[in-house]
């Protein structure tokens, strides 16, 4: 398909970030069907905080999420392909919006990554190796939508030279920091317990101090304490 203009890209206004995902939308009208109908889409994800007008590397396929998360030198990856549901009528497709939740493990982008099989699959670049794992927190990502007019043959086998084009990379979309709710709750509970222990110890010490003062200042109390001594104690050491 014809390459969309630089102004047609994923925008921050239409995106919603969390600590591990980016929810965004794109319009079916972004890609013209002048050279054939768009059959499939994929999302290109680049870890970057740059702002230049660039397109993703024109290579197919790009690394998978498993390549990205297991190899620090890999800075960009692609999701699984998902079929286009855009209508063929250009007038109708203008208002057709596709919503994508990147990093949430949705089936559309390849499903959640099975860590049990990571060692076996992450080096592969086949269709089955693509999955949708969580994004890194406090990290800037630039997104592009890749549209295919030709990807699979009649037997649903991937062709050697697919036909595709990409939108320009978005401005950096930064994921949020990890939520601290559990940490804060744990610290609050610990501080509460410490405070209660200090209060109990202080109360016991205060009561003990009051008792000593009362004994020292009140002769009646001293006499009562003397009378409370067991009688057997008075005859200790007396021989018969």
PDB file of C-alpha atoms in Angstrom:
ATOM      1  CA  UNK A   1       0.000   0.000   0.000  1.00  0.00           C
ATOM      2  CA  UNK A   2       1.100   3.622  -0.474  1.00  0.00           C
ATOM      3  CA  UNK A   3       3.121   4.983   2.432  1.00  0.00           C
ATOM      4  CA  UNK A   4       1.011   7.225   4.701  1.00  0.00           C
ATOM      5  CA  UNK A   5       2.224  10.836   5.081  1.00  0.00           C
ATOM      6  CA  UNK A   6       4.364  11.742   8.123  1.00  0.00           C
ATOM      7  CA  UNK A   7       1.389  13.407   9.794  1.00  0.00           C
ATOM      8  CA  UNK A   8      -0.507  10.101   9.906  1.00  0.00           C
ATOM      9  CA  UNK A   9       0.769   8.268  12.975  1.00  0.00           C
ATOM     10  CA  UNK A  10      -0.173   7.027  16.436  1.00  0.00           C
ATOM     11  CA  UNK A  11      -0.772  10.078  18.606  1.00  0.00           C
ATOM     12  CA  UNK A  12      -0.348  10.539  22.326  1.00  0.00           C
ATOM     13  CA  UNK A  13      -3.864  12.012  22.545  1.00  0.00           C
ATOM     14  CA  UNK A  14      -5.410   8.757  21.343  1.00  0.00           C
ATOM     15  CA  UNK A  15      -3.213   6.626  23.605  1.00  0.00           C
ATOM     16  CA  UNK A  16      -3.504   5.565  27.221  1.00  0.00           C
ATOM     17  CA  UNK A  17      -0.427   4.322  29.036  1.00  0.00           C
ATOM     18  CA  UNK A  18      -0.061   2.122  32.113  1.00  0.00           C
ATOM     19  CA  UNK A  19       3.107   0.702  33.669  1.00  0.00           C
ATOM     20  CA  UNK A  20       3.078  -2.264  31.258  1.00  0.00           C
ATOM     21  CA  UNK A  21       0.762  -1.466  28.336  1.00  0.00           C
ATOM     22  CA  UNK A  22      -0.244   1.168  25.781  1.00  0.00           C
ATOM     23  CA  UNK A  23      -3.817   1.340  24.536  1.00  0.00           C
ATOM     24  CA  UNK A  24      -4.064   3.211  21.217  1.00  0.00           C
ATOM     25  CA  UNK A  25      -6.259   3.582  18.153  1.00  0.00           C
ATOM     26  CA  UNK A  26      -5.663   3.958  14.443  1.00  0.00           C
ATOM     27  CA  UNK A  27      -8.010   4.631  11.553  1.00  0.00           C
ATOM     28  CA  UNK A  28      -8.631   2.327   8.615  1.00  0.00           C
ATOM     29  CA  UNK A  29      -8.333   5.314   6.293  1.00  0.00           C
ATOM     30  CA  UNK A  30      -4.612   5.647   7.109  1.00  0.00           C
ATOM     31  CA  UNK A  31      -3.805   3.102   4.367  1.00  0.00           C
ATOM     32  CA  UNK A  32      -5.058   3.501   0.825  1.00  0.00           C
ATOM     33  CA  UNK A  33      -6.283   0.481  -1.123  1.00  0.00           C
ATOM     34  CA  UNK A  34      -5.019   1.959  -4.413  1.00  0.00           C
ATOM     35  CA  UNK A  35      -2.578  -0.954  -4.753  1.00  0.00           C
ATOM     36  CA  UNK A  36      -4.892  -3.563  -3.300  1.00  0.00           C
ATOM     37  CA  UNK A  37      -6.901  -4.123  -0.162  1.00  0.00           C
ATOM     38  CA  UNK A  38      -5.097  -4.280   3.176  1.00  0.00           C
ATOM     39  CA  UNK A  39      -5.312  -7.858   4.461  1.00  0.00           C
ATOM     40  CA  UNK A  40      -3.294  -7.834   7.675  1.00  0.00           C
ATOM     41  CA  UNK A  41      -1.815  -5.466  10.238  1.00  0.00           C
ATOM     42  CA  UNK A  42       1.029  -5.701  12.745  1.00  0.00           C
ATOM     43  CA  UNK A  43       2.344  -3.259  15.324  1.00  0.00           C
ATOM     44  CA  UNK A  44       6.001  -2.232  15.304  1.00  0.00           C
ATOM     45  CA  UNK A  45       7.360  -1.287  18.744  1.00  0.00           C
ATOM     46  CA  UNK A  46      10.628   0.624  19.128  1.00  0.00           C
ATOM     47  CA  UNK A  47      12.168   1.461  22.494  1.00  0.00           C
ATOM     48  CA  UNK A  48      13.304   5.037  21.920  1.00  0.00           C
ATOM     49  CA  UNK A  49      12.908   8.584  23.240  1.00  0.00           C
ATOM     50  CA  UNK A  50      13.942  10.241  19.931  1.00  0.00           C
ATOM     51  CA  UNK A  51      11.636  12.559  18.009  1.00  0.00           C
ATOM     52  CA  UNK A  52      12.881  12.341  14.415  1.00  0.00           C
ATOM     53  CA  UNK A  53      10.423  11.577  11.617  1.00  0.00           C
ATOM     54  CA  UNK A  54      11.480   8.015  10.932  1.00  0.00           C
ATOM     55  CA  UNK A  55       9.916   4.811   9.732  1.00  0.00           C
ATOM     56  CA  UNK A  56      10.723   1.409  11.204  1.00  0.00           C
ATOM     57  CA  UNK A  57      13.425  -0.689   9.601  1.00  0.00           C
ATOM     58  CA  UNK A  58      12.088  -1.960   6.279  1.00  0.00           C
ATOM     59  CA  UNK A  59      12.782  -5.580   7.056  1.00  0.00           C
ATOM     60  CA  UNK A  60      10.480  -8.550   7.378  1.00  0.00           C
ATOM     61  CA  UNK A  61      10.039 -10.092   9.761  1.00  0.00           C
ATOM     62  CA  UNK A  62      11.322  -7.968  12.603  1.00  0.00           C
ATOM     63  CA  UNK A  63      12.383  -9.539  15.919  1.00  0.00           C
ATOM     64  CA  UNK A  64       9.663 -10.827  18.220  1.00  0.00           C
ATOM     65  CA  UNK A  65       8.899  -9.766  21.775  1.00  0.00           C
ATOM     66  CA  UNK A  66      10.897 -12.726  23.046  1.00  0.00           C
ATOM     67  CA  UNK A  67      13.941 -11.505  21.108  1.00  0.00           C
ATOM     68  CA  UNK A  68      13.450  -8.043  22.585  1.00  0.00           C
ATOM     69  CA  UNK A  69      13.002  -9.050  26.208  1.00  0.00           C
ATOM     70  CA  UNK A  70      15.845 -11.604  26.191  1.00  0.00           C
ATOM     71  CA  UNK A  71      18.426  -9.566  24.276  1.00  0.00           C
ATOM     72  CA  UNK A  72      19.335  -6.035  25.377  1.00  0.00           C
ATOM     73  CA  UNK A  73      20.750  -5.214  21.936  1.00  0.00           C
ATOM     74  CA  UNK A  74      17.326  -5.623  20.297  1.00  0.00           C
ATOM     75  CA  UNK A  75      15.545  -2.256  20.475  1.00  0.00           C
ATOM     76  CA  UNK A  76      12.553  -2.890  18.209  1.00  0.00           C
ATOM     77  CA  UNK A  77      10.140  -5.759  17.667  1.00  0.00           C
ATOM     78  CA  UNK A  78       6.846  -6.572  16.013  1.00  0.00           C
ATOM     79  CA  UNK A  79       3.639  -8.179  17.213  1.00  0.00           C
ATOM     80  CA  UNK A  80       1.813 -11.019  15.533  1.00  0.00           C
ATOM     81  CA  UNK A  81      -0.186 -10.255  12.401  1.00  0.00           C
ATOM     82  CA  UNK A  82      -3.924  -9.745  12.781  1.00  0.00           C
ATOM     83  CA  UNK A  83      -6.474  -9.682   9.949  1.00  0.00           C
ATOM     84  CA  UNK A  84      -7.941  -6.396   8.778  1.00  0.00           C
ATOM     85  CA  UNK A  85     -11.631  -5.868   9.514  1.00  0.00           C
ATOM     86  CA  UNK A  86     -11.672  -2.571   7.671  1.00  0.00           C
ATOM     87  CA  UNK A  87     -14.471  -2.197   5.099  1.00  0.00           C
ATOM     88  CA  UNK A  88     -13.464  -2.013   1.444  1.00  0.00           C
ATOM     89  CA  UNK A  89     -15.607   1.071   0.834  1.00  0.00           C
ATOM     90  CA  UNK A  90     -13.352   4.127   1.265  1.00  0.00           C
ATOM     91  CA  UNK A  91     -16.220   6.298   2.523  1.00  0.00           C
ATOM     92  CA  UNK A  92     -17.075   3.830   5.284  1.00  0.00           C
ATOM     93  CA  UNK A  93     -13.466   3.074   6.249  1.00  0.00           C
ATOM     94  CA  UNK A  94     -12.833   6.752   7.041  1.00  0.00           C
ATOM     95  CA  UNK A  95     -14.725   6.446  10.289  1.00  0.00           C
ATOM     96  CA  UNK A  96     -13.611   2.905  11.130  1.00  0.00           C
ATOM     97  CA  UNK A  97     -11.269   2.830  14.143  1.00  0.00           C
ATOM     98  CA  UNK A  98      -9.131  -0.105  15.250  1.00  0.00           C
ATOM     99  CA  UNK A  99      -8.263  -0.304  18.954  1.00  0.00           C
ATOM    100  CA  UNK A 100      -5.092  -2.068  20.056  1.00  0.00           C
ATOM    101  CA  UNK A 101      -3.980  -2.786  23.620  1.00  0.00           C
ATOM    102  CA  UNK A 102      -0.238  -3.375  23.336  1.00  0.00           C
ATOM    103  CA  UNK A 103       1.418  -5.271  26.202  1.00  0.00           C
ATOM    104  CA  UNK A 104      -1.804  -6.711  27.625  1.00  0.00           C
ATOM    105  CA  UNK A 105      -1.331 -10.221  26.219  1.00  0.00           C
ATOM    106  CA  UNK A 106      -4.342 -10.045  23.900  1.00  0.00           C
ATOM    107  CA  UNK A 107      -4.927 -12.788  21.341  1.00  0.00           C
ATOM    108  CA  UNK A 108      -5.022 -10.232  18.519  1.00  0.00           C
ATOM    109  CA  UNK A 109      -1.299  -9.498  18.955  1.00  0.00           C
ATOM    110  CA  UNK A 110      -0.221 -13.089  19.529  1.00  0.00           C
ATOM    111  CA  UNK A 111      -1.465 -13.764  23.054  1.00  0.00           C
ATOM    112  CA  UNK A 112       0.407 -13.750  26.330  1.00  0.00           C
ATOM    113  CA  UNK A 113       3.978 -15.014  26.213  1.00  0.00           C
ATOM    114  CA  UNK A 114       4.375 -18.499  27.699  1.00  0.00           C
ATOM    115  CA  UNK A 115       7.556 -18.185  29.759  1.00  0.00           C
ATOM    116  CA  UNK A 116       7.714 -21.967  30.101  1.00  0.00           C
ATOM    117  CA  UNK A 117       8.591 -22.203  26.388  1.00  0.00           C
ATOM    118  CA  UNK A 118      10.714 -19.078  26.114  1.00  0.00           C
ATOM    119  CA  UNK A 119      13.990 -20.978  25.863  1.00  0.00           C
ATOM    120  CA  UNK A 120      12.675 -23.008  22.936  1.00  0.00           C
ATOM    121  CA  UNK A 121      10.913 -20.293  20.938  1.00  0.00           C
ATOM    122  CA  UNK A 122      12.373 -16.866  21.468  1.00  0.00           C
ATOM    123  CA  UNK A 123      15.110 -17.338  18.869  1.00  0.00           C
ATOM    124  CA  UNK A 124      12.631 -18.186  16.141  1.00  0.00           C
ATOM    125  CA  UNK A 125      11.089 -15.674  13.771  1.00  0.00           C
ATOM    126  CA  UNK A 126       8.186 -17.815  12.614  1.00  0.00           C
ATOM    127  CA  UNK A 127       4.562 -16.779  12.924  1.00  0.00           C
ATOM    128  CA  UNK A 128       4.075 -18.865  16.074  1.00  0.00           C
ATOM    129  CA  UNK A 129       6.948 -17.111  17.869  1.00  0.00           C
ATOM    130  CA  UNK A 130       5.184 -13.729  18.072  1.00  0.00           C
ATOM    131  CA  UNK A 131       3.479 -12.882  21.335  1.00  0.00           C
ATOM    132  CA  UNK A 132       2.409  -9.820  23.309  1.00  0.00           C
ATOM    133  CA  UNK A 133       4.353  -9.435  26.556  1.00  0.00           C
ATOM    134  CA  UNK A 134       4.251  -6.571  29.081  1.00  0.00           C
ATOM    135  CA  UNK A 135       6.152  -3.384  28.340  1.00  0.00           C
ATOM    136  CA  UNK A 136       8.873  -2.059  30.618  1.00  0.00           C
ATOM    137  CA  UNK A 137       7.801   0.551  33.203  1.00  0.00           C
ATOM    138  CA  UNK A 138       9.063   4.136  32.911  1.00  0.00           C
ATOM    139  CA  UNK A 139      10.220   3.477  29.341  1.00  0.00           C
ATOM    140  CA  UNK A 140       9.609   5.467  26.143  1.00  0.00           C
ATOM    141  CA  UNK A 141       8.232   3.585  23.138  1.00  0.00           C
ATOM    142  CA  UNK A 142       7.537   4.687  19.578  1.00  0.00           C
ATOM    143  CA  UNK A 143       4.826   2.812  17.677  1.00  0.00           C
ATOM    144  CA  UNK A 144       4.106   2.209  14.020  1.00  0.00           C
ATOM    145  CA  UNK A 145       1.335   0.318  12.261  1.00  0.00           C
ATOM    146  CA  UNK A 146       2.434  -2.016   9.461  1.00  0.00           C
ATOM    147  CA  UNK A 147      -0.185  -2.861   6.816  1.00  0.00           C
ATOM    148  CA  UNK A 148       0.102  -5.832   4.428  1.00  0.00           C
ATOM    149  CA  UNK A 149      -1.608  -6.224   1.085  1.00  0.00           C
ATOM    150  CA  UNK A 150       0.150  -9.558   0.576  1.00  0.00           C
ATOM    151  CA  UNK A 151       1.409 -11.809   3.368  1.00  0.00           C
ATOM    152  CA  UNK A 152       0.058 -15.378   2.991  1.00  0.00           C
ATOM    153  CA  UNK A 153      -0.617 -17.516  -0.042  1.00  0.00           C
ATOM    154  CA  UNK A 154      -3.735 -19.607  -0.715  1.00  0.00           C
ATOM    155  CA  UNK A 155      -2.463 -22.327   1.628  1.00  0.00           C
ATOM    156  CA  UNK A 156      -1.932 -19.780   4.420  1.00  0.00           C
ATOM    157  CA  UNK A 157       1.820 -20.073   4.135  1.00  0.00           C
ATOM    158  CA  UNK A 158       3.830 -16.900   4.517  1.00  0.00           C
ATOM    159  CA  UNK A 159       5.170 -15.647   1.217  1.00  0.00           C
ATOM    160  CA  UNK A 160       8.867 -14.931   0.741  1.00  0.00           C
ATOM    161  CA  UNK A 161       8.381 -11.283  -0.217  1.00  0.00           C
ATOM    162  CA  UNK A 162       5.309  -9.785   1.431  1.00  0.00           C
ATOM    163  CA  UNK A 163       4.017  -6.368   0.388  1.00  0.00           C
ATOM    164  CA  UNK A 164       3.655  -3.864   3.213  1.00  0.00           C
ATOM    165  CA  UNK A 165       4.094  -0.255   4.276  1.00  0.00           C
ATOM    166  CA  UNK A 166       4.485   1.436   7.666  1.00  0.00           C
ATOM    167  CA  UNK A 167       3.271   4.603   9.276  1.00  0.00           C
ATOM    168  CA  UNK A 168       5.953   6.902  10.626  1.00  0.00           C
ATOM    169  CA  UNK A 169       6.980   6.208  14.204  1.00  0.00           C
ATOM    170  CA  UNK A 170       4.930   8.006  16.823  1.00  0.00           C
ATOM    171  CA  UNK A 171       6.318  10.499  19.277  1.00  0.00           C
ATOM    172  CA  UNK A 172       7.708   8.783  22.401  1.00  0.00           C
ATOM    173  CA  UNK A 173       4.965   7.283  24.581  1.00  0.00           C
ATOM    174  CA  UNK A 174       6.261   6.758  28.114  1.00  0.00           C
ATOM    175  CA  UNK A 175       4.862   4.013  30.301  1.00  0.00           C
ATOM    176  CA  UNK A 176       4.097   4.776  33.917  1.00  0.00           C
ATOM    177  CA  UNK A 177       6.086   3.706  36.965  1.00  0.00           C
ATOM    178  CA  UNK A 178       5.066   0.512  38.689  1.00  0.00           C
ATOM    179  CA  UNK A 179       2.255   1.057  41.223  1.00  0.00           C
ATOM    180  CA  UNK A 180       3.457   1.401  44.806  1.00  0.00           C
ATOM    181  CA  UNK A 181       0.150   0.537  46.442  1.00  0.00           C
ATOM    182  CA  UNK A 182       1.363  -2.744  47.931  1.00  0.00           C
ATOM    183  CA  UNK A 183       4.620  -1.225  49.190  1.00  0.00           C
ATOM    184  CA  UNK A 184       2.823   1.702  50.792  1.00  0.00           C
ATOM    185  CA  UNK A 185       0.277  -0.568  52.448  1.00  0.00           C
ATOM    186  CA  UNK A 186       3.035  -2.790  53.822  1.00  0.00           C
ATOM    187  CA  UNK A 187       4.957   0.164  55.223  1.00  0.00           C
ATOM    188  CA  UNK A 188       1.783   1.585  56.761  1.00  0.00           C
ATOM    189  CA  UNK A 189       0.970  -1.722  58.466  1.00  0.00           C
ATOM    190  CA  UNK A 190       4.529  -2.015  59.780  1.00  0.00           C
ATOM    191  CA  UNK A 191       4.535   1.541  61.134  1.00  0.00           C
ATOM    192  CA  UNK A 192       1.142   0.929  62.784  1.00  0.00           C
ATOM    193  CA  UNK A 193       2.423  -2.174  64.578  1.00  0.00           C
ATOM    194  CA  UNK A 194       5.564  -0.376  65.712  1.00  0.00           C
ATOM    195  CA  UNK A 195       3.464   2.529  66.966  1.00  0.00           C
ATOM    196  CA  UNK A 196       1.183   0.176  68.920  1.00  0.00           C
ATOM    197  CA  UNK A 197       4.168  -1.553  70.538  1.00  0.00           C
ATOM    198  CA  UNK A 198       5.682   1.785  71.553  1.00  0.00           C
ATOM    199  CA  UNK A 199       2.319   2.896  72.986  1.00  0.00           C
ATOM    200  CA  UNK A 200       1.895  -0.298  75.032  1.00  0.00           C
ATOM    201  CA  UNK A 201       5.454  -0.163  76.391  1.00  0.00           C
ATOM    202  CA  UNK A 202       5.052   3.525  77.271  1.00  0.00           C
ATOM    203  CA  UNK A 203       1.757   2.828  79.041  1.00  0.00           C
ATOM    204  CA  UNK A 204       3.258   0.005  81.120  1.00  0.00           C
ATOM    205  CA  UNK A 205       6.280   2.127  82.030  1.00  0.00           C
ATOM    206  CA  UNK A 206       4.009   5.022  83.003  1.00  0.00           C
ATOM    207  CA  UNK A 207       1.846   2.822  85.235  1.00  0.00           C
ATOM    208  CA  UNK A 208       4.930   1.351  86.892  1.00  0.00           C
ATOM    209  CA  UNK A 209       6.249   4.833  87.582  1.00  0.00           C
ATOM    210  CA  UNK A 210       2.925   5.931  89.108  1.00  0.00           C
ATOM    211  CA  UNK A 211       2.949   2.894  91.401  1.00  0.00           C
ATOM    212  CA  UNK A 212       6.462   3.689  92.650  1.00  0.00           C
ATOM    213  CA  UNK A 213       5.543   7.303  93.345  1.00  0.00           C
ATOM    214  CA  UNK A 214       2.418   6.236  95.222  1.00  0.00           C
ATOM    215  CA  UNK A 215       4.402   3.834  97.411  1.00  0.00           C
ATOM    216  CA  UNK A 216       7.013   6.435  98.232  1.00  0.00           C
ATOM    217  CA  UNK A 217       4.542   9.192  99.117  1.00  0.00           C
ATOM    218  CA  UNK A 218       1.784   7.271 100.912  1.00  0.00           C
ATOM    219  CA  UNK A 219       2.684   5.589 104.283  1.00  0.00           C
ATOM    220  CA  UNK A 220      -0.589   3.681 104.284  1.00  0.00           C
ATOM    221  CA  UNK A 221       0.376   2.000 101.061  1.00  0.00           C
ATOM    222  CA  UNK A 222       3.800   1.149 102.483  1.00  0.00           C
ATOM    223  CA  UNK A 223       2.147  -0.370 105.586  1.00  0.00           C
ATOM    224  CA  UNK A 224      -0.298  -2.408 103.468  1.00  0.00           C
ATOM    225  CA  UNK A 225       2.563  -3.750 101.404  1.00  0.00           C
ATOM    226  CA  UNK A 226       4.366  -4.722 104.639  1.00  0.00           C
ATOM    227  CA  UNK A 227       1.294  -6.588 105.870  1.00  0.00           C
ATOM    228  CA  UNK A 228       1.054  -8.476 102.590  1.00  0.00           C
ATOM    229  CA  UNK A 229       4.357 -10.249 103.304  1.00  0.00           C
ATOM    230  CA  UNK A 230       3.622 -13.965 104.102  1.00  0.00           C
ATOM    231  CA  UNK A 231       3.807 -14.916 107.795  1.00  0.00           C
ATOM    232  CA  UNK A 232       6.134 -17.768 107.014  1.00  0.00           C
ATOM    233  CA  UNK A 233       8.706 -15.232 105.955  1.00  0.00           C
ATOM    234  CA  UNK A 234       8.856 -13.795 109.484  1.00  0.00           C
ATOM    235  CA  UNK A 235      10.245 -17.024 110.985  1.00  0.00           C
ATOM    236  CA  UNK A 236      12.836 -17.901 108.407  1.00  0.00           C
ATOM    237  CA  UNK A 237      16.090 -18.898 110.051  1.00  0.00           C
ATOM    238  CA  UNK A 238      14.507 -19.643 113.505  1.00  0.00           C
ATOM    239  CA  UNK A 239      15.581 -22.958 114.925  1.00  0.00           C
ATOM    240  CA  UNK A 240      13.399 -25.179 117.089  1.00  0.00           C
TER     241      UNK A 240
END
